[in-house]
Short mmCIF file of C-alpha atoms and ligand atoms in Angstrom, two decimals:
data_model
loop_
_atom_site.label_atom_id
_atom_site.label_comp_id
_atom_site.label_asym_id
_atom_site.label_seq_id
_atom_site.Cartn_x
_atom_site.Cartn_y
_atom_site.Cartn_z
CA MET A 24 71.86 113.06 90.53
CA THR A 25 73.65 115.69 88.44
CA GLU A 26 73.38 115.61 84.69
CA GLN A 27 76.59 116.35 82.85
CA LYS A 28 78.35 115.86 79.54
CA ALA A 29 81.00 113.15 79.32
CA ILE A 30 82.98 111.07 76.84
CA VAL A 31 82.34 107.41 77.59
CA THR A 32 83.25 103.93 76.39
CA ASP A 33 82.00 100.47 77.38
CA ALA A 34 85.07 98.59 78.63
CA PRO A 35 86.48 96.27 77.41
CA LYS A 36 84.15 96.18 74.38
CA GLY A 37 85.04 99.68 73.23
CA GLY A 38 83.23 102.39 71.28
CA VAL A 39 83.01 106.07 72.18
CA LYS A 40 80.18 108.58 72.78
CA TYR A 41 80.03 112.23 73.81
CA THR A 42 76.84 112.04 75.80
CA THR A 43 74.87 113.14 78.88
CA ILE A 44 75.33 111.04 82.00
CA ASP A 45 73.86 111.15 85.49
CA MET A 46 76.28 111.03 88.40
CA PRO A 47 75.36 111.38 92.04
CA GLU A 48 76.90 114.33 93.90
CA PRO A 49 78.66 112.98 97.01
CA GLU A 50 77.44 114.28 100.37
CA HIS A 51 80.99 115.17 101.42
CA TYR A 52 83.96 115.82 99.21
CA ASP A 53 87.50 117.19 99.42
CA ALA A 54 87.56 118.96 96.09
CA LYS A 55 85.17 119.69 93.24
CA LEU A 56 86.94 120.12 89.91
CA SER A 57 86.36 120.61 86.20
CA PRO A 58 88.59 119.70 83.26
CA VAL A 59 90.52 122.37 81.37
CA TYR A 60 92.55 120.16 79.00
CA ILE A 61 92.66 116.39 78.64
CA GLY A 62 95.24 114.59 76.52
CA ILE A 63 94.57 111.46 74.55
CA CYS A 64 97.01 108.64 73.88
CA GLY A 65 97.35 105.07 72.66
CA THR A 66 95.64 103.80 75.83
CA ASP A 67 92.43 105.78 75.10
CA ARG A 68 92.53 104.66 71.46
CA GLY A 69 93.11 101.05 72.50
CA GLU A 70 90.08 101.23 74.82
CA VAL A 71 87.85 102.71 72.13
CA ALA A 72 89.01 100.06 69.65
CA GLY A 73 88.19 97.34 72.20
CA ALA A 74 91.83 96.19 72.06
CA LEU A 75 92.63 96.39 75.80
CA SER A 76 91.20 93.28 77.45
CA PHE A 77 92.40 94.39 80.92
CA THR A 78 90.04 97.41 81.02
CA TYR A 79 86.64 97.31 82.78
CA ASN A 80 83.72 99.55 83.80
CA PRO A 81 83.24 100.63 87.43
CA GLU A 82 81.44 97.94 89.44
CA GLY A 83 77.71 97.80 88.67
CA GLU A 84 77.92 100.29 85.77
CA ASN A 85 77.62 99.77 82.03
CA PHE A 86 79.98 102.53 80.92
CA LEU A 87 83.37 104.02 81.74
CA VAL A 88 84.15 107.73 81.45
CA LEU A 89 87.39 108.04 79.47
CA GLY A 90 90.36 110.33 80.17
CA HIS A 91 93.44 109.86 82.35
CA GLU A 92 95.73 112.70 81.12
CA ALA A 93 94.01 115.60 82.83
CA LEU A 94 94.62 119.19 83.77
CA LEU A 95 91.79 120.24 86.11
CA ARG A 96 90.67 123.48 87.72
CA VAL A 97 89.64 123.52 91.38
CA ASP A 98 86.08 124.88 91.64
CA ASP A 99 85.65 124.24 95.34
CA ALA A 100 87.76 122.65 98.11
CA ARG A 101 87.40 121.96 101.80
CA ASP A 102 89.79 123.88 104.04
CA ASN A 103 93.27 122.47 103.52
CA GLY A 104 96.83 123.74 103.31
CA TYR A 105 97.47 122.68 99.72
CA ILE A 106 94.89 123.69 97.10
CA LYS A 107 92.23 126.37 96.77
CA LYS A 108 89.57 127.50 94.31
CA GLY A 109 91.10 128.53 90.96
CA ASP A 110 94.26 126.36 91.25
CA LEU A 111 95.22 124.03 88.42
CA VAL A 112 95.91 120.43 89.41
CA VAL A 113 96.81 117.10 87.83
CA PRO A 114 95.01 114.02 89.21
CA LEU A 115 96.76 110.68 89.78
CA VAL A 116 95.64 107.89 87.45
CA ARG A 117 96.17 104.83 89.63
CA ARG A 118 94.51 104.34 93.02
CA PRO A 119 95.88 101.94 95.64
CA GLY A 120 94.68 98.47 96.53
CA LYS A 121 95.73 96.63 99.68
CA CYS A 122 99.15 95.10 98.91
CA ILE A 123 102.37 96.33 100.52
CA ASN A 124 103.42 98.50 97.56
CA CYS A 125 99.92 100.03 97.27
CA ARG A 126 99.96 100.80 101.00
CA ILE A 127 103.16 102.86 100.71
CA GLY A 128 101.92 105.02 97.82
CA ARG A 129 103.62 102.85 95.21
CA GLN A 130 100.51 101.42 93.56
CA ASP A 131 102.50 101.79 90.31
CA ASN A 132 104.47 98.78 91.61
CA CYS A 133 101.39 96.86 92.84
CA SER A 134 102.63 93.42 93.98
CA ILE A 135 99.57 91.34 93.20
CA GLY A 136 97.55 93.03 90.46
CA ASP A 137 95.26 93.96 93.36
CA PRO A 138 91.52 93.83 92.47
CA ASP A 139 91.08 97.00 94.57
CA LYS A 140 93.67 98.90 92.54
CA HIS A 141 91.99 100.99 89.85
CA GLU A 142 93.06 103.38 87.11
CA ALA A 143 90.88 106.40 86.30
CA GLY A 144 89.50 106.14 82.79
CA ILE A 145 91.09 102.70 82.32
CA THR A 146 90.14 100.09 84.95
CA GLY A 147 87.07 100.28 87.20
CA LEU A 148 87.12 104.02 87.92
CA HIS A 149 85.61 106.84 85.87
CA GLY A 150 88.11 109.07 84.12
CA PHE A 151 88.18 112.85 83.78
CA MET A 152 86.36 113.55 80.48
CA ARG A 153 83.24 114.87 82.28
CA ASP A 154 82.02 118.26 83.43
CA VAL A 155 82.21 117.66 87.18
CA ILE A 156 84.80 115.66 89.15
CA TYR A 157 85.02 115.02 92.90
CA GLU A 158 88.43 113.98 94.25
CA ASP A 159 90.37 113.36 97.43
CA ILE A 160 93.13 115.94 97.81
CA GLU A 161 95.75 113.21 98.30
CA TYR A 162 95.27 112.23 94.64
CA LEU A 163 95.88 115.74 93.28
CA VAL A 164 99.19 117.40 92.39
CA LYS A 165 99.20 121.19 92.19
CA VAL A 166 100.62 123.02 89.17
CA GLU A 167 102.80 125.69 90.81
CA ASP A 168 104.25 127.33 87.68
CA PRO A 169 101.76 129.82 86.17
CA GLU A 170 103.84 130.00 82.96
CA LEU A 171 103.08 126.38 82.06
CA GLY A 172 99.52 126.92 80.82
CA ARG A 173 98.19 124.01 78.77
CA ILE A 174 101.66 122.38 78.66
CA ALA A 175 100.87 121.10 82.18
CA VAL A 176 98.58 118.55 80.50
CA LEU A 177 101.81 116.68 79.61
CA THR A 178 102.45 115.95 83.32
CA GLU A 179 100.61 112.64 83.24
CA PRO A 180 102.40 111.11 80.21
CA LEU A 181 105.73 112.50 81.48
CA LYS A 182 105.31 110.97 84.93
CA ASN A 183 105.67 107.53 83.28
CA VAL A 184 109.06 108.61 81.89
CA MET A 185 110.23 109.86 85.31
CA LYS A 186 109.36 106.47 86.82
CA ALA A 187 111.16 104.65 83.99
CA PHE A 188 114.31 106.65 84.76
CA GLU A 189 113.96 105.62 88.41
CA VAL A 190 113.93 102.02 87.14
CA PHE A 191 116.99 102.79 85.00
CA ASP A 192 118.80 104.32 88.00
CA VAL A 193 118.18 101.19 90.07
CA VAL A 194 119.04 98.54 87.49
CA SER A 195 122.03 100.37 85.97
CA LYS A 196 123.75 100.18 89.38
CA ARG A 197 124.56 96.50 88.95
CA SER A 198 127.84 97.63 87.33
CA ILE A 199 129.47 101.00 86.59
CA PHE A 200 127.28 102.47 83.84
CA PHE A 201 128.88 105.95 83.82
CA GLY A 202 131.76 106.85 81.54
CA ASP A 203 135.37 107.47 82.68
CA ASP A 204 134.35 111.04 83.61
CA SER A 205 131.70 109.68 86.07
CA THR A 206 128.83 111.12 84.00
CA LEU A 207 126.33 109.87 81.42
CA ILE A 208 127.57 112.46 78.93
CA GLY A 209 128.01 110.81 75.56
CA LYS A 210 126.35 107.52 76.54
CA ARG A 211 124.02 106.49 73.74
CA MET A 212 120.26 106.30 74.32
CA VAL A 213 118.00 105.05 71.52
CA ILE A 214 114.23 105.35 71.70
CA ILE A 215 112.11 103.21 69.39
CA GLY A 216 109.11 105.27 68.21
CA SER A 217 108.51 108.98 67.73
CA GLY A 218 105.15 109.57 69.45
CA SER A 219 104.47 111.72 72.51
CA GLU A 220 106.06 109.38 75.06
CA ALA A 221 109.15 109.02 72.85
CA PHE A 222 109.52 112.81 72.75
CA LEU A 223 109.25 113.08 76.53
CA TYR A 224 111.79 110.25 76.96
CA SER A 225 114.17 112.02 74.60
CA PHE A 226 114.08 115.33 76.51
CA ALA A 227 114.55 113.55 79.84
CA GLY A 228 117.49 111.63 78.31
CA VAL A 229 119.16 114.84 77.11
CA ASP A 230 118.77 116.32 80.62
CA ARG A 231 120.75 113.39 82.00
CA GLY A 232 123.58 113.82 79.47
CA PHE A 233 122.70 111.02 77.04
CA ASP A 234 123.39 111.32 73.33
CA VAL A 235 119.77 110.64 72.26
CA THR A 236 118.41 109.24 69.00
CA MET A 237 114.73 108.58 68.28
CA VAL A 238 114.04 106.00 65.57
CA ASN A 239 111.12 104.96 63.43
CA ARG A 240 110.58 102.96 60.25
CA HIS A 241 109.76 106.08 58.21
CA ASP A 242 110.97 109.66 57.89
CA GLU A 243 109.51 112.26 60.22
CA THR A 244 107.58 115.51 59.75
CA GLU A 245 109.32 118.89 59.72
CA ASN A 246 107.61 119.96 62.95
CA LYS A 247 108.90 116.89 64.77
CA LEU A 248 112.45 117.26 63.38
CA LYS A 249 112.51 120.93 64.38
CA ILE A 250 111.51 120.17 67.97
CA MET A 251 114.10 117.37 68.19
CA ASP A 252 116.75 119.69 66.81
CA GLU A 253 115.97 122.37 69.41
CA PHE A 254 116.45 119.86 72.21
CA GLY A 255 119.60 118.33 70.64
CA VAL A 256 117.87 115.02 69.86
CA LYS A 257 118.73 113.10 66.67
CA PHE A 258 116.36 111.11 64.50
CA ALA A 259 117.04 108.05 62.32
CA ASN A 260 114.82 106.20 59.90
CA TYR A 261 116.28 102.81 60.83
CA LEU A 262 115.41 101.27 57.47
CA LYS A 263 118.11 103.56 56.02
CA ASP A 264 120.37 104.14 59.01
CA MET A 265 120.58 101.67 61.90
CA PRO A 266 122.09 103.05 65.15
CA GLU A 267 124.79 100.86 66.77
CA LYS A 268 126.42 100.61 70.22
CA ILE A 269 123.45 101.46 72.40
CA ASP A 270 123.81 101.92 76.19
CA LEU A 271 120.14 102.59 77.03
CA LEU A 272 117.37 101.32 74.76
CA VAL A 273 113.75 102.40 75.38
CA ASP A 274 110.97 100.79 73.39
CA THR A 275 107.71 102.72 72.91
CA SER A 276 106.49 100.61 69.96
CA GLY A 277 105.52 97.38 71.73
CA ASP A 278 106.70 95.52 68.63
CA PRO A 279 108.92 92.55 69.60
CA THR A 280 110.54 92.21 66.16
CA THR A 281 111.77 95.79 66.27
CA THR A 282 112.78 95.56 69.92
CA PHE A 283 114.94 92.49 69.30
CA LYS A 284 116.51 94.03 66.20
CA PHE A 285 117.71 96.89 68.44
CA LEU A 286 118.43 94.72 71.46
CA ARG A 287 121.15 93.02 69.42
CA LYS A 288 122.87 96.44 69.18
CA VAL A 289 123.02 97.02 72.95
CA ASN A 290 126.46 97.25 74.62
CA ASN A 291 127.80 95.25 77.57
CA ASN A 292 125.99 96.23 80.83
CA GLY A 293 123.35 97.97 78.73
CA VAL A 294 119.80 98.59 79.94
CA VAL A 295 116.60 98.00 77.97
CA ILE A 296 113.35 99.56 79.17
CA LEU A 297 110.21 97.99 77.72
CA PHE A 298 107.40 100.56 77.84
CA GLY A 299 105.24 100.32 74.70
CA THR A 300 102.45 97.73 74.71
CA ASN A 301 100.71 96.32 71.67
CA GLY A 302 98.94 93.04 72.28
CA LYS A 303 98.23 92.83 68.55
CA ALA A 304 101.89 92.96 67.41
CA PRO A 305 103.06 89.82 65.55
CA GLY A 306 105.33 87.37 67.39
CA TYR A 307 109.12 87.26 67.07
CA PRO A 308 110.96 83.91 67.31
CA VAL A 309 113.62 84.40 70.00
CA ASP A 310 116.53 82.03 69.30
CA GLY A 311 119.52 80.80 71.30
CA GLU A 312 121.78 83.50 69.82
CA ASP A 313 119.42 86.18 71.18
CA ILE A 314 119.59 84.70 74.68
CA ASP A 315 123.40 84.29 74.46
CA TYR A 316 123.71 87.91 73.40
CA ILE A 317 121.77 89.14 76.46
CA VAL A 318 123.44 86.82 78.97
CA GLU A 319 127.04 87.26 77.80
CA ARG A 320 126.74 91.05 77.99
CA ASN A 321 124.93 91.35 81.34
CA ILE A 322 122.11 93.22 79.62
CA THR A 323 119.18 94.14 81.89
CA ILE A 324 115.67 94.16 80.40
CA ALA A 325 113.10 95.91 82.60
CA GLY A 326 109.39 96.57 82.09
CA SER A 327 108.01 99.85 83.46
CA VAL A 328 104.41 100.94 83.89
CA ASP A 329 102.65 103.93 85.48
CA ALA A 330 104.33 106.06 88.19
CA ALA A 331 103.99 107.35 91.76
CA LYS A 332 103.02 110.81 93.02
CA ILE A 333 106.67 111.84 93.28
CA HIS A 334 107.02 111.32 89.52
CA TYR A 335 104.14 113.73 88.82
CA VAL A 336 106.01 116.31 90.90
CA GLN A 337 109.26 115.62 89.01
CA ALA A 338 107.37 115.82 85.70
CA LEU A 339 106.06 119.29 86.55
CA GLN A 340 109.59 120.44 87.43
CA SER A 341 110.98 119.15 84.12
CA LEU A 342 108.13 120.74 82.13
CA SER A 343 108.90 124.10 83.77
CA ASN A 344 112.61 123.79 82.93
CA TRP A 345 111.96 122.79 79.32
CA ASN A 346 109.34 125.49 78.89
CA ARG A 347 111.79 128.14 80.11
CA ARG A 348 114.56 126.94 77.79
CA HIS A 349 112.52 125.98 74.71
CA PRO A 350 109.12 127.72 74.87
CA ASP A 351 108.39 127.46 71.12
CA ALA A 352 109.28 123.79 70.90
CA MET A 353 107.18 123.00 73.97
CA LYS A 354 104.20 124.83 72.46
CA SER A 355 104.49 122.81 69.25
CA ILE A 356 104.30 119.47 71.07
CA ILE A 357 100.54 119.88 71.32
CA THR A 358 99.81 119.36 67.66
CA TYR A 359 95.99 119.40 67.76
CA GLU A 360 93.37 120.85 70.09
CA ALA A 361 89.96 119.17 69.69
CA LYS A 362 86.47 119.92 71.00
CA PRO A 363 84.84 117.25 73.19
CA SER A 364 82.39 116.46 70.36
CA GLU A 365 85.26 115.51 67.96
CA THR A 366 85.26 111.84 68.90
CA ASN A 367 86.87 110.87 65.56
CA ILE A 368 90.27 111.69 67.16
CA PHE A 369 89.92 108.42 69.09
CA PHE A 370 89.97 106.46 65.83
CA GLN A 371 92.42 108.42 63.77
CA LYS A 372 95.72 110.11 64.67
CA PRO A 373 95.73 113.60 63.12
CA HIS A 374 98.65 113.84 60.61
CA GLY A 375 101.99 114.59 62.29
CA GLU A 376 100.50 114.10 65.75
CA ILE A 377 102.71 114.39 68.78
CA LYS A 378 100.02 115.13 71.37
CA THR A 379 96.31 115.68 70.71
CA VAL A 380 94.37 117.31 73.55
CA ILE A 381 90.71 118.06 74.16
CA LYS A 382 89.98 121.61 75.31
CA TRP A 383 87.08 121.07 77.69
CA GLN A 384 86.16 124.66 78.54
P1 DN4 B 30 102.11 106.48 70.15
O1 DN4 B 30 102.06 107.93 69.88
O2 DN4 B 30 101.19 105.57 69.41
O3 DN4 B 30 103.63 106.01 69.99
C1 DN4 B 30 104.04 104.77 69.49
C2 DN4 B 30 105.19 105.05 68.58
O4 DN4 B 30 105.80 103.81 68.18
C3 DN4 B 30 104.76 105.77 67.30
O5 DN4 B 30 105.68 106.77 66.99
C4 DN4 B 30 104.79 104.66 66.26
O6 DN4 B 30 105.03 105.16 64.97
C5 DN4 B 30 105.99 103.88 66.77
N1 DN4 B 30 106.08 102.53 66.21
C6 DN4 B 30 105.13 101.60 66.09
N2 DN4 B 30 105.65 100.50 65.53
C7 DN4 B 30 106.96 100.75 65.31
C8 DN4 B 30 108.03 100.03 64.75
N3 DN4 B 30 107.86 98.79 64.33
N4 DN4 B 30 109.25 100.62 64.68
C9 DN4 B 30 109.42 101.88 65.12
N5 DN4 B 30 108.46 102.63 65.64
C10 DN4 B 30 107.24 102.06 65.74
O7 DN4 B 30 101.84 106.20 71.70
P2 DN4 B 30 102.39 106.95 73.00
O8 DN4 B 30 103.64 107.70 72.71
O9 DN4 B 30 101.26 107.60 73.67
O10 DN4 B 30 102.74 105.68 73.90
C11 DN4 B 30 103.77 104.79 73.50
C12 DN4 B 30 103.51 103.40 74.01
O11 DN4 B 30 103.66 103.34 75.40
C13 DN4 B 30 102.10 102.86 73.73
O12 DN4 B 30 102.22 101.49 73.39
C14 DN4 B 30 101.40 102.98 75.04
O13 DN4 B 30 100.41 101.99 75.22
C15 DN4 B 30 102.53 102.75 76.01
N6 DN4 B 30 102.36 103.44 77.29
C16 DN4 B 30 102.80 102.82 78.39
C17 DN4 B 30 102.68 103.44 79.61
C18 DN4 B 30 103.19 102.80 80.83
O14 DN4 B 30 103.84 101.73 80.71
C19 DN4 B 30 102.12 104.70 79.69
C20 DN4 B 30 101.70 105.35 78.54
C21 DN4 B 30 101.84 104.69 77.31
P3 DN4 B 30 103.80 105.45 63.95
O15 DN4 B 30 103.16 104.13 63.76
O16 DN4 B 30 102.91 106.44 64.64
O17 DN4 B 30 104.48 105.97 62.76
O18 DN4 B 30 102.96 103.35 81.90
C1 BGC B 31 98.90 105.48 81.84
C2 BGC B 31 99.40 104.70 83.04
C3 BGC B 31 98.65 103.38 83.14
C4 BGC B 31 98.75 102.63 81.83
C5 BGC B 31 97.95 101.35 81.88
C6 BGC B 31 98.95 104.62 80.60
O1 BGC B 31 98.43 105.33 79.51
O2 BGC B 31 99.70 106.62 81.66
O3 BGC B 31 99.22 105.46 84.21
O4 BGC B 31 99.20 102.60 84.17
O5 BGC B 31 98.25 103.43 80.77
O6 BGC B 31 98.25 100.56 80.81
ZN1 ZN B 32 97.85 108.35 78.29
ZN1 ZN B 33 98.57 96.51 95.12
#
């Protein structure tokens, strides 16, 4: 057994503790790692609040180590052609089960909700908020760009956005989505919410040529508006100013009332990506007019969760590009750096939060 410090919960009940745990050292391992930075998001907060009924501890254990948004340092690795001691890597969250999609490395599209499919720090597999981690090399993605520094911790949340754009690319092909100039330039993308995932969606949308607006039901902080401005992203408080004529709508709020309010502004052949989840959001009565609106306009509504290894690689490439073009804005996305002992960040968003990270060492 090796004693180490870790941040743990008891899934799905919740709670959070920075404590000492005992974990056996495996006889053989591919790579031994330690965390450098770990991001926290709505999923971690949902787990700690006991609001995510789908989460569970590893089999036979009474706790779950939290943390799925990790930037790790390689402390030791068996001989291999990919990583070595000192490299920075990002671990995959989801591990495959036995279905056809899991078997081809697309566990993000698991066909059956496979009981063998686990998510580190979320379902049945310990996460990365602990001093020592052992991993198979196939579940690690190397950070190649030395300029990225702690920004590489955004790889995990950004990989979800890369996968969602893959979904968009597939479903938007049912008709011609491009403009007369065969590009997406000027097509209108609206993102509901202005948290970390919304920011990453907005930058990825700008890269593709969209005219991007983020919306929320309140005004936004100066820091957030400044970052949006640098990337050419607009912001609207929709209680004062409701965007119209939307081509691509992305919801990060998980609130059906808000989603439907915006859905009724989506153009013919428009695409709606549902991404935010909030099991506690109040219901919205869908009526016949809502259904007519969607059907008569050939609107596609697609859910998107998690991502595959290729999307982690794409995320790292985008982070490098953005960091080269907008280094100050990228630095300001990490709005708070906490110590592992500051477990109050799991209960309360620091004011003006975009991304809160824990600096482990
Ligand atoms: P977050 O930072 O809590 O972002 C949620 C955003 O939605 C915040 O800006 C909220 O504003 C805003 N919001 C809430 N209610 C409304 C509303 N009625 N109208 C407009 N805006 C609203 O969380 P995040 O950015 O980390 O993640 C976004 C969502 O995606 C969460 O629900 C996650 O569970 C989900 N998620 C899904 C995947 C996946 O599918 C991966 C990661 C996260 P305010 O309340 O803060 O002002 O793979
Ligand atoms: C993670 C995804 C995961 C999802 C589960 C998100 O926070 O980024 O990888 O599939 O939570 O709900
Ligand atoms: Zn997360
Ligand atoms: Zn599966």
